[in-house]
Each structure stands twice: as structure tokens, then as C-alpha cells.
Short mmCIF file of C-alpha atoms in Angstrom, two decimals:
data_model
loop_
_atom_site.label_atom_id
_atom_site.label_comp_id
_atom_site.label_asym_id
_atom_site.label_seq_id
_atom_site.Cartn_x
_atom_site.Cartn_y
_atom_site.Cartn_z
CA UNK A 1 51.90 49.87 -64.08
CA UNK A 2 52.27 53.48 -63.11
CA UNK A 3 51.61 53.77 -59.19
CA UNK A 4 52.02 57.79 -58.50
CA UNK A 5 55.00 56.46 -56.42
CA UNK A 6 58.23 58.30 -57.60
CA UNK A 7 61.53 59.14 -55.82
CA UNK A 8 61.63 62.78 -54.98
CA UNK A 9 57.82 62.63 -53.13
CA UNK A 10 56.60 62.95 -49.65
CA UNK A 11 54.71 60.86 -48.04
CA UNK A 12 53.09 62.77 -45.02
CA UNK A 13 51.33 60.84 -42.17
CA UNK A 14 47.64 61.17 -42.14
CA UNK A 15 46.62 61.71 -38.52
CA UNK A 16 44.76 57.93 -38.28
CA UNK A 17 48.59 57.24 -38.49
CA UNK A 18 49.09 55.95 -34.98
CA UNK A 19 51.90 54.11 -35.49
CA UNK A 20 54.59 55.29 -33.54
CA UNK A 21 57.84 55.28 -36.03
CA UNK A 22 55.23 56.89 -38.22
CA UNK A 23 53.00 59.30 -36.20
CA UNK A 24 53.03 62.68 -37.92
CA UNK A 25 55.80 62.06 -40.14
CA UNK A 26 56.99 63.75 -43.12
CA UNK A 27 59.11 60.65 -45.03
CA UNK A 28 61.19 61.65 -48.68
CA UNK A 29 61.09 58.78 -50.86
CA UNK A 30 64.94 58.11 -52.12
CA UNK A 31 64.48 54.72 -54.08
CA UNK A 32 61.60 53.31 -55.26
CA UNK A 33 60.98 50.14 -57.63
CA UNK A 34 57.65 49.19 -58.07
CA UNK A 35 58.78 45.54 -58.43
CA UNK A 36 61.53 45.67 -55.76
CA UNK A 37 59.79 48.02 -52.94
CA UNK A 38 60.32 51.77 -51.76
CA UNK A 39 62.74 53.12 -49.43
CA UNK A 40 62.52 56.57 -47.49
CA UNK A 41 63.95 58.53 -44.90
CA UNK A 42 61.83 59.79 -41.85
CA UNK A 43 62.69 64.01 -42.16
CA UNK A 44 61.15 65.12 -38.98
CA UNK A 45 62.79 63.59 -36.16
CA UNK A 46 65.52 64.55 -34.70
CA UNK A 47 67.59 62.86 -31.81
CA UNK A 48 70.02 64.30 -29.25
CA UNK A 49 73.15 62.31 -30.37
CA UNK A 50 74.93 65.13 -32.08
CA UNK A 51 76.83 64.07 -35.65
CA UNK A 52 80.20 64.76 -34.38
CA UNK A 53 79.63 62.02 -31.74
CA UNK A 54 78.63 59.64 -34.80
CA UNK A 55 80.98 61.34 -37.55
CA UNK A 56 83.10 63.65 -36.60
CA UNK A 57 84.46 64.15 -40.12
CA UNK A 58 80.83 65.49 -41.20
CA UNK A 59 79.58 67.41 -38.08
CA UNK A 60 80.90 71.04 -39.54
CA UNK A 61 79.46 70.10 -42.92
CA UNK A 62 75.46 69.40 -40.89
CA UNK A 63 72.87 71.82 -41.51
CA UNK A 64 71.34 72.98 -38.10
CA UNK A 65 70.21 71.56 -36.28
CA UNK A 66 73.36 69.25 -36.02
CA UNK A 67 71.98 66.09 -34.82
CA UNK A 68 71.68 62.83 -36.36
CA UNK A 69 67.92 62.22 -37.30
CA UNK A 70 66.09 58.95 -36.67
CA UNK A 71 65.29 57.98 -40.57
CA UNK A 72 63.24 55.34 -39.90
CA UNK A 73 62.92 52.00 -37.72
CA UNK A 74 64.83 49.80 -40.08
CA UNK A 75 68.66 49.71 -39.49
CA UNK A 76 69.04 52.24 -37.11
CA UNK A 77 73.19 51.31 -36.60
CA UNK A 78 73.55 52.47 -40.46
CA UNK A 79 73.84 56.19 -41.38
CA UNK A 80 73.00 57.56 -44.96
CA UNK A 81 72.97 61.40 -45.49
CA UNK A 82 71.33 63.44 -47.62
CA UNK A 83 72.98 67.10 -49.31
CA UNK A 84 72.08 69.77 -51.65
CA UNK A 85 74.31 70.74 -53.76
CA UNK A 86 74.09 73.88 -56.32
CA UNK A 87 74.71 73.42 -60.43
CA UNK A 88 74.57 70.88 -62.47
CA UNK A 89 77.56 68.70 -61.61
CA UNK A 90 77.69 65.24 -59.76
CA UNK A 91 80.62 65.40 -57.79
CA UNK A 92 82.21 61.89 -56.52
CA UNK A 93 80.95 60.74 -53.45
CA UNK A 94 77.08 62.45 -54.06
CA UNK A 95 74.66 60.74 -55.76
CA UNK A 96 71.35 63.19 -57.32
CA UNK A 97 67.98 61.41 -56.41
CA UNK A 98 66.85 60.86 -59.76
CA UNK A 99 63.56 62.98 -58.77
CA UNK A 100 61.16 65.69 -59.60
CA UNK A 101 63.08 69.26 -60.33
CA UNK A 102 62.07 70.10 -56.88
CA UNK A 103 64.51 67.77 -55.34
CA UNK A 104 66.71 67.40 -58.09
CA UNK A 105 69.98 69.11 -56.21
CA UNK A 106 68.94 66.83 -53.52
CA UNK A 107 70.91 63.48 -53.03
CA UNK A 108 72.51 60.85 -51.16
CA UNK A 109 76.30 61.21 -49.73
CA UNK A 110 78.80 58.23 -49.41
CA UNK A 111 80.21 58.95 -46.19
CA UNK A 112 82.79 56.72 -46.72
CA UNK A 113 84.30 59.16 -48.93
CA UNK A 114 86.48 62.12 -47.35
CA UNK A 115 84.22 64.87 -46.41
CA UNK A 116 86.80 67.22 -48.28
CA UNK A 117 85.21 65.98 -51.77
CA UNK A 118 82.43 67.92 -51.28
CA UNK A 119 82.45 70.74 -48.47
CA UNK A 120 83.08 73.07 -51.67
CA UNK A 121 80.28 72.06 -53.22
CA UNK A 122 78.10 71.54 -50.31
CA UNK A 123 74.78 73.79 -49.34
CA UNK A 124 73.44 71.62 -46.61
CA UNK A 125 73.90 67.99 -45.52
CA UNK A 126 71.95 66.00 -42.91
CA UNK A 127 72.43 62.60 -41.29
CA UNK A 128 70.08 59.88 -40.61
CA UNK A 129 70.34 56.87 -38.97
CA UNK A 130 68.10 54.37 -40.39
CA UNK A 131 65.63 54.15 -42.99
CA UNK A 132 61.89 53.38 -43.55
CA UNK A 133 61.61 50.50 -45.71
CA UNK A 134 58.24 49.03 -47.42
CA UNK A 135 57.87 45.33 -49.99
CA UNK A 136 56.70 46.18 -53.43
CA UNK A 137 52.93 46.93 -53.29
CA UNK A 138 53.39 47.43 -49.28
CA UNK A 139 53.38 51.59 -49.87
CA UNK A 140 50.66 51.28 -52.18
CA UNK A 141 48.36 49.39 -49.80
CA UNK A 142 49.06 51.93 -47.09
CA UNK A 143 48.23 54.71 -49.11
CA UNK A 144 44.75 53.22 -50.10
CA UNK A 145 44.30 52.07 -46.19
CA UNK A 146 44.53 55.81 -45.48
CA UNK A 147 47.84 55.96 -44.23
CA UNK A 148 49.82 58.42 -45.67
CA UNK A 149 49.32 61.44 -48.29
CA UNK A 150 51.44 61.31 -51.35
CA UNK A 151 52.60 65.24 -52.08
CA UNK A 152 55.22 67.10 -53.81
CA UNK A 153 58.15 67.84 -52.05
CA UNK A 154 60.84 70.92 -51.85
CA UNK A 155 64.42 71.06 -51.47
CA UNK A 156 64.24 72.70 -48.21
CA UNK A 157 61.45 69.88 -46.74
CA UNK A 158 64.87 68.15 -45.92
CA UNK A 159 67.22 70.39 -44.32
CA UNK A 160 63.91 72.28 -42.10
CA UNK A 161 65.13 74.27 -39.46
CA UNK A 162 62.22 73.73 -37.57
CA UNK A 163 61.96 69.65 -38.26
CA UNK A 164 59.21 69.92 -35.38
CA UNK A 165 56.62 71.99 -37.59
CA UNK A 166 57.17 70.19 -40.94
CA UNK A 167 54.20 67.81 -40.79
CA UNK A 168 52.16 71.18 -40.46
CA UNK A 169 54.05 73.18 -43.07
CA UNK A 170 54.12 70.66 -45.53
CA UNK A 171 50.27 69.76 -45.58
CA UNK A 172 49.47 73.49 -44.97
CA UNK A 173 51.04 74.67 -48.43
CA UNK A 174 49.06 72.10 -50.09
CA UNK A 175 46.13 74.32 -49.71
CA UNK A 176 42.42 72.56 -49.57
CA UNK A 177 41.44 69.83 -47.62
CA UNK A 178 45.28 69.12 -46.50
CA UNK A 179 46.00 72.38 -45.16
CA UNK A 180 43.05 71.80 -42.69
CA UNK A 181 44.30 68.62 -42.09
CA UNK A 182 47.50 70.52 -40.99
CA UNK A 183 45.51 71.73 -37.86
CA UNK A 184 44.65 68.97 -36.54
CA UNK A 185 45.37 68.46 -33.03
CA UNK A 186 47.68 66.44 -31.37
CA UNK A 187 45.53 64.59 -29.55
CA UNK A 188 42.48 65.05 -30.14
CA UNK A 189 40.41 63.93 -27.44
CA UNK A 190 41.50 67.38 -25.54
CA UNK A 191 40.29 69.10 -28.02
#
């Protein structure tokens, strides 16, 4: 059964998201089995634990800023990174996310490999630790609850340079009702 779930998507916080690990969150989705669950990493928060401090091997290689972002609750003591890489090529120690030709330069990065591998090759590379992590039919069930909006994503959703303003940038180019949504304040009983 098709779900609209596919690797390569964002799923975007609605604002009855009150959750904190959630709130206003702008999550790529970099596995997803409809039988064996989804996995995603959290793109919009950053810490202040810069990624020399965690790997000093990658820190020249991190796209601004250089910090190691929070990916998601789950298994915050692991790091995973994500790069973009130009051609066609899958270089060792990169791994495409096998999803829509928006992302499709987009993958993950073994960071056990030497960094030299793929600074060539490399456009931009960020770290997370953590992930977000949801059972099979979990994600689905939120997004019929309300809890998240399901939209295309773009290679550069991942590497922002403004990670603050991506929950509004990414539901304001949707146009429609979602770019409304986009000003919605953050808390809106001052409003």
C-alpha cells in the first residue's frame, strides 16, 4: 500500500505541533519502510557544540553554520551527516538518499571513513546528532492526527544558512493555504 511517505520529503510541523523535539520543525525523511518504520533528521536546530569539538576531522568540511544540529530526540550520542555532492558518481564513504531528483545529490556520510575521500567531491556537509525515529504506521497516524505536513523538499532545505527561518521558508514556497500557515505566530495568544 502506497502511503505518500517517500525518502527525500519533508515533513514540516503544523503549528498544533506542541511537542517540544517537534515544535516548528522542518524533518528530511532519509529511510523509510512502510513495513519497518521511517527515520528522519530534525534540519532546523542547531546547537552550540561546534563540529570540531565532536569531529575534528569534519569541522572544515561543515557548511555554516558549523555546529552540530540536534537531529532528533532518539540517540542523541550518535552522529550521522548528511552532504551534497555534484555529478553523478557515488564516491565511497557517501551514500545518495534514494529520493526525489530534488534531493537526489543529497546523502548520508560514513564518518568513519577519512574525511579525505570526499572533501574533493564535497559541496556541503552537515552533522547531526540524533535522529527522529517513528514504528511503521506511527508517521502515518501523525499525519492524519494533524501533525505534520508532508511537502517536497530541496537540496538546499538541508544545508539553510538561516536554519532559524526554514519552518517559514519552506511552508511559504508552497504557496496556498501553507504559505499562510507560514505566518503564524509564535505564540499566539500575544497575538
Amino acid at each position: 500500500m502506497e502511503d505518500g511517505i517517500r525518502v527525500g520529503l519533508l515533513l514540516v510541523a503544523t503549528p498544533q505541533l506542541e511537542d517540544p523535539n517537534f515544535r516548528r520543525s522542518v524533518v528530511l525523511l532519509v529511510e523509510h519502510d512502510g513495513d519497518g518504520g521511517t527515520l528522519g533528521v530534525v534540519l532546523n536546530r542547531p546547537t552550540e557544540i561546534p563540529v570540531d569539538r565532536v569531529l575534528p576531522p569534519w569541522a572544515e568540511l561543515a557548511t555554516g553554520p558549523a555546529v552540530v544540529f540536534q537531529g532528533g530526540p532518539v540517540a542523541l550520542e550518535n552522529a550521522l551527516a548528511l552532504a551534497r555532492l555534484p555529478g553523478e558518481d557515488e564516491p565511497l564513504g557517501w551514500r545518495a538518499l534514494d529520493g526525489g531528483a530534488e534531493v537526489a545529490r543529497v546523502g548520508l556520510v560514513d564518518l568513519e571513513a577519512p574525511p579525505g575521500l570526499l572533501a574533493a567531491e564535497l559541496l556541503q556537509l552537515r552533522v547531526f546528532a540524533g535522529y527522529a525515529g517513528w514504528a511503521a504506521g506511527q508517521l502515518r497516524a501523525e499525519i492524519e492526527d494533524g501533525s505534520w505536513y508532508l511537502v517536497p523538499a530541496e537540496a538546499g532545505d538541508v544545508f539553510a544558512a538561516d536554519p532559524d527561518r526554514l519552518w517559514q521558508e519552506v511552508l511559504r514556497r508552497q504557496g496556498g493555504d501553507l504559505a499562510f500557515v507560514s505566518t503564524f505566530p509564535e505564540d499566539p495568544t500575544l497575538n
